[in-house]
Short mmCIF file of C-alpha atoms in Angstrom, two decimals:
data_model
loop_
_atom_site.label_atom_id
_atom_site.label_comp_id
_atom_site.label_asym_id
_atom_site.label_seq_id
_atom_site.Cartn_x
_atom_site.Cartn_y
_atom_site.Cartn_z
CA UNK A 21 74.69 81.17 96.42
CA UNK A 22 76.21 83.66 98.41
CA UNK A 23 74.31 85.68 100.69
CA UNK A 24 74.50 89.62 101.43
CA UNK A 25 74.86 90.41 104.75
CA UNK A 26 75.24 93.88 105.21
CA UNK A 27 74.50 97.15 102.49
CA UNK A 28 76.42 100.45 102.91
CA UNK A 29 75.65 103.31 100.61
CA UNK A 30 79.22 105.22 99.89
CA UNK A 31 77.95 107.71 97.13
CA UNK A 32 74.76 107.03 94.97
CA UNK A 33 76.81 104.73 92.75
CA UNK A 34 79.07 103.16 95.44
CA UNK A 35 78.53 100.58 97.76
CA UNK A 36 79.93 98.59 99.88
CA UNK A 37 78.91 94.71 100.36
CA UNK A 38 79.20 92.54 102.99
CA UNK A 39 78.92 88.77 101.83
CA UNK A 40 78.85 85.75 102.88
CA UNK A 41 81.97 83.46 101.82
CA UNK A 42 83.53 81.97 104.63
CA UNK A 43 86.34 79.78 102.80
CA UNK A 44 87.26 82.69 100.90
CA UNK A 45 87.27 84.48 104.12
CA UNK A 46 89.71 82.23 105.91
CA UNK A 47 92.26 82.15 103.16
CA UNK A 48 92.67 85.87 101.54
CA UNK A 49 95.14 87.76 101.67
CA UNK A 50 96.09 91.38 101.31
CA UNK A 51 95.56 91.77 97.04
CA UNK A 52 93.82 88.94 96.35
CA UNK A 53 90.73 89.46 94.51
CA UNK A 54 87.58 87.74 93.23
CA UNK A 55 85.28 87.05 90.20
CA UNK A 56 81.51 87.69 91.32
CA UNK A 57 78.11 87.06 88.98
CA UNK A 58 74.63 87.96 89.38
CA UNK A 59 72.17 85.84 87.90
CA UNK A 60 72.89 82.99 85.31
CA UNK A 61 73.06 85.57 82.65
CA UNK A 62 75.37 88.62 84.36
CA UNK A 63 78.67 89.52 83.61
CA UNK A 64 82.02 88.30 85.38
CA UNK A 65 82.72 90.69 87.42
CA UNK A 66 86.29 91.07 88.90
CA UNK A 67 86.44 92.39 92.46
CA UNK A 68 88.93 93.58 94.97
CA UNK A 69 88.54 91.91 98.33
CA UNK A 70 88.70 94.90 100.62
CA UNK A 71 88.11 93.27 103.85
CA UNK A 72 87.38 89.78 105.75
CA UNK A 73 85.78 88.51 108.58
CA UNK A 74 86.92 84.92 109.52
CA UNK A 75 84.37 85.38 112.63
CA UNK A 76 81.34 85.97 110.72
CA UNK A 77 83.19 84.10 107.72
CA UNK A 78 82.24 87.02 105.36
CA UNK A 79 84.58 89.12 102.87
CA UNK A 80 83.57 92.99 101.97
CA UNK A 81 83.35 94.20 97.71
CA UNK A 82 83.40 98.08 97.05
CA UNK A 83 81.39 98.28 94.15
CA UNK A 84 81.07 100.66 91.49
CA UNK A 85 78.00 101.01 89.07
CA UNK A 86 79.19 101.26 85.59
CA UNK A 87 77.48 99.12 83.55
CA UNK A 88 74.09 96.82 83.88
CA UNK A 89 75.70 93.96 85.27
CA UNK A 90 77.65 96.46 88.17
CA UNK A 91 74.33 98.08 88.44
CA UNK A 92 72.23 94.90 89.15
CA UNK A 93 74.96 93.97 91.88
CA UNK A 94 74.74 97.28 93.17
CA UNK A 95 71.02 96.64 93.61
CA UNK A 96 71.03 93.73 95.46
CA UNK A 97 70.04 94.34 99.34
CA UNK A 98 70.79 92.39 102.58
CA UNK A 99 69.63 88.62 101.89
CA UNK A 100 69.64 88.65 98.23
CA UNK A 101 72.30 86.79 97.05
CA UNK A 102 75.09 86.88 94.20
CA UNK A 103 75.06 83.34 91.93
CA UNK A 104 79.09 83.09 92.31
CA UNK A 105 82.05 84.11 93.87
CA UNK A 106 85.13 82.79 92.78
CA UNK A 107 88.31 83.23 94.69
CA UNK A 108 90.56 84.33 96.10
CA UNK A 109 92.35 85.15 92.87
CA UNK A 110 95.80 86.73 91.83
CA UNK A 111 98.89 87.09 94.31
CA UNK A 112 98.88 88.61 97.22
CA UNK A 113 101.00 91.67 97.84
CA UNK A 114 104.57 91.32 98.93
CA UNK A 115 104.32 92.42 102.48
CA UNK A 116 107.13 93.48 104.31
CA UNK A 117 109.20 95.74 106.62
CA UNK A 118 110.32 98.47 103.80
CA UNK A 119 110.03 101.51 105.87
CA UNK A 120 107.97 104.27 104.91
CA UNK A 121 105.60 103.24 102.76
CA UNK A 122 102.84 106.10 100.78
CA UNK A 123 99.96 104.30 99.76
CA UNK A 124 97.83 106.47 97.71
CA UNK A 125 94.24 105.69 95.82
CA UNK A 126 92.21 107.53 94.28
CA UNK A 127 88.26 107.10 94.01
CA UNK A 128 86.88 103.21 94.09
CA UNK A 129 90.68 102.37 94.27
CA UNK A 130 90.85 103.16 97.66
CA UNK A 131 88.65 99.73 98.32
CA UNK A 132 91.58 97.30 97.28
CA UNK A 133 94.32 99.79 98.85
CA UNK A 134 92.67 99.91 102.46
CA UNK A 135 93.98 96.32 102.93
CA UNK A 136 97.56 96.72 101.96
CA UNK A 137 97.49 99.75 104.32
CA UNK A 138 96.57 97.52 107.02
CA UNK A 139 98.77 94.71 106.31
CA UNK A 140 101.63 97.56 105.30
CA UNK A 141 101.04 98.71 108.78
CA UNK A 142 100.67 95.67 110.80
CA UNK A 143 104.30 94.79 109.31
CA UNK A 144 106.03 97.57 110.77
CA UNK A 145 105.80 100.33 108.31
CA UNK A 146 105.56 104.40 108.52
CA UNK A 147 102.33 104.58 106.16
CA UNK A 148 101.44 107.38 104.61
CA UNK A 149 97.86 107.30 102.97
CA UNK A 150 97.27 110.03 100.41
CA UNK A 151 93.62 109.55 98.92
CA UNK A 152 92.21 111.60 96.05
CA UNK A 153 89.03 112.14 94.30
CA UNK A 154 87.37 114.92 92.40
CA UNK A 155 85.37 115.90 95.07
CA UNK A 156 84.80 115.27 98.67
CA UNK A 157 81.98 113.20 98.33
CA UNK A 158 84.09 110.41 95.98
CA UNK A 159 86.24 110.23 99.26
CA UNK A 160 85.62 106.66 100.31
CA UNK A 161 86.85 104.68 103.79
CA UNK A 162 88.20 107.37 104.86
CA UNK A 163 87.96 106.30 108.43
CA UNK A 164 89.08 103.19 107.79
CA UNK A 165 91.84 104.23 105.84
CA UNK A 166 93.01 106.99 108.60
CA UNK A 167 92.88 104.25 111.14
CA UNK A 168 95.82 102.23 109.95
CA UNK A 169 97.91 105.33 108.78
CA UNK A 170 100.58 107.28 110.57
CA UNK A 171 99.01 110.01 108.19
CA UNK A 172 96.41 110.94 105.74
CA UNK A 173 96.13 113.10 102.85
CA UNK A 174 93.60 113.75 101.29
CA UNK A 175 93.48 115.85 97.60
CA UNK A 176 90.08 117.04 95.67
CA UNK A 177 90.25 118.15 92.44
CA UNK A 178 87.99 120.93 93.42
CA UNK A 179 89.24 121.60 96.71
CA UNK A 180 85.83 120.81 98.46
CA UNK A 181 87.90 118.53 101.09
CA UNK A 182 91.63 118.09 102.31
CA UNK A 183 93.99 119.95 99.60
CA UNK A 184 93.36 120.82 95.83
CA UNK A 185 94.84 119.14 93.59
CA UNK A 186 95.64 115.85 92.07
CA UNK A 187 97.06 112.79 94.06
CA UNK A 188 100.36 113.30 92.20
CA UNK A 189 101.02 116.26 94.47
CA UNK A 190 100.06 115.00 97.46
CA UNK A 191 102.45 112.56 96.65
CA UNK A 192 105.31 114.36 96.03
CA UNK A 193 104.95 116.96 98.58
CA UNK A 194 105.77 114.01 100.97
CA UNK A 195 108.84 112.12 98.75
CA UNK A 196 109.89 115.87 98.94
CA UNK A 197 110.40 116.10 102.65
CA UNK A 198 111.42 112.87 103.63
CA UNK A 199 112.45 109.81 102.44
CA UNK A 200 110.35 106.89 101.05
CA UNK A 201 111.42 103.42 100.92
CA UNK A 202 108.03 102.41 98.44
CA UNK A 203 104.83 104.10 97.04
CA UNK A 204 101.85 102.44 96.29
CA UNK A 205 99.28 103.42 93.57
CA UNK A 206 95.79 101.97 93.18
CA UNK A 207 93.46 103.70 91.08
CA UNK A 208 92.23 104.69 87.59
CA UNK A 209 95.07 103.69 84.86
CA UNK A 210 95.77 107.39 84.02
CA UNK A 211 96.50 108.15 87.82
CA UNK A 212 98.31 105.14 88.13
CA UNK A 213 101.06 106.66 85.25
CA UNK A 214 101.02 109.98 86.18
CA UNK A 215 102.05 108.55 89.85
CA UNK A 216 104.50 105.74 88.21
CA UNK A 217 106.40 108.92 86.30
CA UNK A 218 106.58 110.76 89.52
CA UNK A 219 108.02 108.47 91.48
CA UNK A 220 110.53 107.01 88.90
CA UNK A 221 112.01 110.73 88.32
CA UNK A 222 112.83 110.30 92.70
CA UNK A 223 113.90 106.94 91.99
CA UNK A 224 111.13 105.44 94.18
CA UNK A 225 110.73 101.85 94.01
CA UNK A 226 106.16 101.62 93.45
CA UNK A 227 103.56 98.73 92.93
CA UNK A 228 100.89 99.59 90.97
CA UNK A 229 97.72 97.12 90.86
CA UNK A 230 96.11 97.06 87.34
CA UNK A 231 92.36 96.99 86.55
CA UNK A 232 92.22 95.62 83.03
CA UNK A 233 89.69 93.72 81.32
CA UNK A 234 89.07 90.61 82.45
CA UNK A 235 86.50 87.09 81.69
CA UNK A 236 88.00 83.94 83.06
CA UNK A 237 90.72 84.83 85.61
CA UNK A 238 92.49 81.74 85.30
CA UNK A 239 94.91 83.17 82.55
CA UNK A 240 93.29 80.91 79.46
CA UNK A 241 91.40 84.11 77.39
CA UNK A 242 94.06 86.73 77.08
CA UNK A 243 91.86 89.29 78.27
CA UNK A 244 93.73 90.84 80.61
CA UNK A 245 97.01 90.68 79.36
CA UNK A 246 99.29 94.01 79.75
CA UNK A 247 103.18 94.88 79.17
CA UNK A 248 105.82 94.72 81.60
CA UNK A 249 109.42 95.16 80.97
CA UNK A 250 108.66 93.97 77.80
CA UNK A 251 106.84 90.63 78.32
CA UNK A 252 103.38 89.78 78.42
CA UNK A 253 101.90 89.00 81.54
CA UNK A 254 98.27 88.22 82.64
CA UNK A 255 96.82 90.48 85.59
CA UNK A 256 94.57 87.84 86.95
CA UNK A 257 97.25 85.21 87.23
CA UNK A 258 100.58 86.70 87.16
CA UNK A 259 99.16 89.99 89.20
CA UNK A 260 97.35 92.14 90.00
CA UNK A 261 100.30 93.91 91.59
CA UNK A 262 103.37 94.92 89.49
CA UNK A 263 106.31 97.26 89.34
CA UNK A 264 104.56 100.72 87.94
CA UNK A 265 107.76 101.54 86.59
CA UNK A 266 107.80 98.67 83.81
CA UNK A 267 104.36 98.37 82.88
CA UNK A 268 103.29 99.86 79.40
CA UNK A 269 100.48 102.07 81.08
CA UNK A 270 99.62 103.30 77.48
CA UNK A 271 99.31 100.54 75.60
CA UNK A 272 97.08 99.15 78.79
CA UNK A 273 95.30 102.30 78.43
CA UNK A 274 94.49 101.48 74.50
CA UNK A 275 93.11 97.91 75.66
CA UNK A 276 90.67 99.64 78.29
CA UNK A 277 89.06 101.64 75.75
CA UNK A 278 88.40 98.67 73.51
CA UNK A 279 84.94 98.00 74.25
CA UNK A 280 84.05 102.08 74.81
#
C-alpha cells in the first residue's frame, strides 16, 4: 500500500498527490511514468511522475477526474492509500545541452512537462515555458513551472490570464523572433498536432509525449500502440516521448476515441 502524504486542490477536478514510494523515488527520472490502482477492483491508471522527493522518499501524481476510477483516486485524502504503484515506467527523456529549448503544455499536461523543464534547465538550456489552457483557472504549476524558466507564457483561450489564444501562437511568436534548437509539446493529442505542424513548417526538431490508452505497461496488450515513421511502437515501453513530427497523430486520435 502506498500512503498519501500530502492533498493539493488545483481546480475542482485536479489534484495534486503526494505519495509515498520511496524506491520509485530514488530511481525516476525526468519522463518516466507510473501505473497506479485504487482498490482491488479500480482501473490501471497510467500516471506522469511530476516530481520526487528522495528525502521524504515520496513521488508527486497530477490527477485528473475523468472517469470513476480517476474520480475515486481523486478522492482519496492524506493517509488513505492507493493499492499499487508500479514504476517507474517508459524512458526517460533525452536530456541534454540543445540550446533553447520551448517547452509548452497545455492543461493537466503541464504535470509531466514541469520535470523536463527542470531537468531541461538544470542541463544548461534557455527554456522557454509557454502554458495554455482555456481559462485561467486550468492554469496549473504555474509557479513551479516559472521557477525553472528563463520565461513564461502563458495563453487562455478566453483571454482571462496571460495572452488569448491557443498555445500554437504562443509558440510561434517565439520560433519567430529567435531561434530554437527544440520544442517540446505535452498535452491533449489535438494540441500536440497542431504544435507538431507548426514547428515542422520552421523546421524545428520537437518531442511530443503521447497519452494513449493503456492496461499493462509492459508492452504485452497492444493497447497503446501508435504510428511512427511508419512502424508500430508501444508508448509504455518504447515511449512515452517521440519525435512529433513522425507520429500518426490522427490515426492515434481514432484509437482515443475508441471507448467514447
Amino acid at each position: 500500500m502506498f500512503k498519501i502524504v500530502e492533498k493539493e486542490y488545483f481546480s475542482p477536478k485536479v489534484v495534486r498527490l503526494e505519495v509515498e514510494a520511496p524506491l520509485i523515488a530514488r530511481s525516476r527520472r525526468a519522463g518516466h511514468f507510473v501505473i497506479v490502482r485504487c482498490g482491488d477492483k479500480g482501473e490501471r491508471i497510467p500516471l506522469t511522475i511530476a516530481d520526487s522527493d528522495t528525502e521524504r522518499g515520496t513521488i508527486t501524481l497530477v490527477v485528473q477526474a475523468v472517469g470513476e476510477s480517476t474520480t475515486a483516486i481523486c478522492a482519496l485524502e492524506p493517509g488513505d492509500c492507493l493499492t499499487d504503484v508500479v514504476g517507474p515506467l517508459g524512458q526517460a527523456t533525452h536530456i541534454a545541452n540543445f540550446g533553447t529549448v520551448v517547452c509548452c503544455g497545455g492543461g493537466v499536461g503541464v504535470a509531466p512537462l514541469l520535470p523536463i523543464i527542470k531537468a531541461m534547465k538544470e542541463a544548461g538550456n534557455r527554456v522557454i515555458s509557454v502554458l495554455a489552457a482555456r481559462t485561467k483557472d486550468l492554469i496549473i504549476l504555474e509557479e513551479q513551472v516559472r521557477r525553472y524558466s528563463d520565461e513564461l507564457i502563458i495563453m487562455t483561450d478566453d483571454g482571462s490570464y496571460g495572452q488569448k489564444g491557443l498555445v500554437t501562437q504562443g509558440v510561434e511568436q517565439v520560433i519567430r523572433r529567435e531561434h530554437v534548437d527544440m520544442v517540446v509539446t505535452i498535452g491533449p493529442a489535438v494540441m500536440m498536432k497542431f504544435v507538431s505542424l507548426l514547428t515542422k513548417k520552421y523546421n524545428v526538431p520537437t518531442m511530443c509525449s503521447l497519452n494513449t490508452i493503456m492496461v499493462d505497461g509492459t508492452g504485452m496488450c497492444g493497447a497503446c500502440r501508435v504510428t511512427v515513421a511508419g512502424k508500430t511502437r508501444f508508448v509504455c515501453v518504447d515511449g512515452p516521448e517521440f519525435d512529433a513530427h513522425q507520429v500518426d497523430f490522427d490515426e492515434m486520435m481514432m484509437r482515443l476515441r475508441s471507448y467514447n
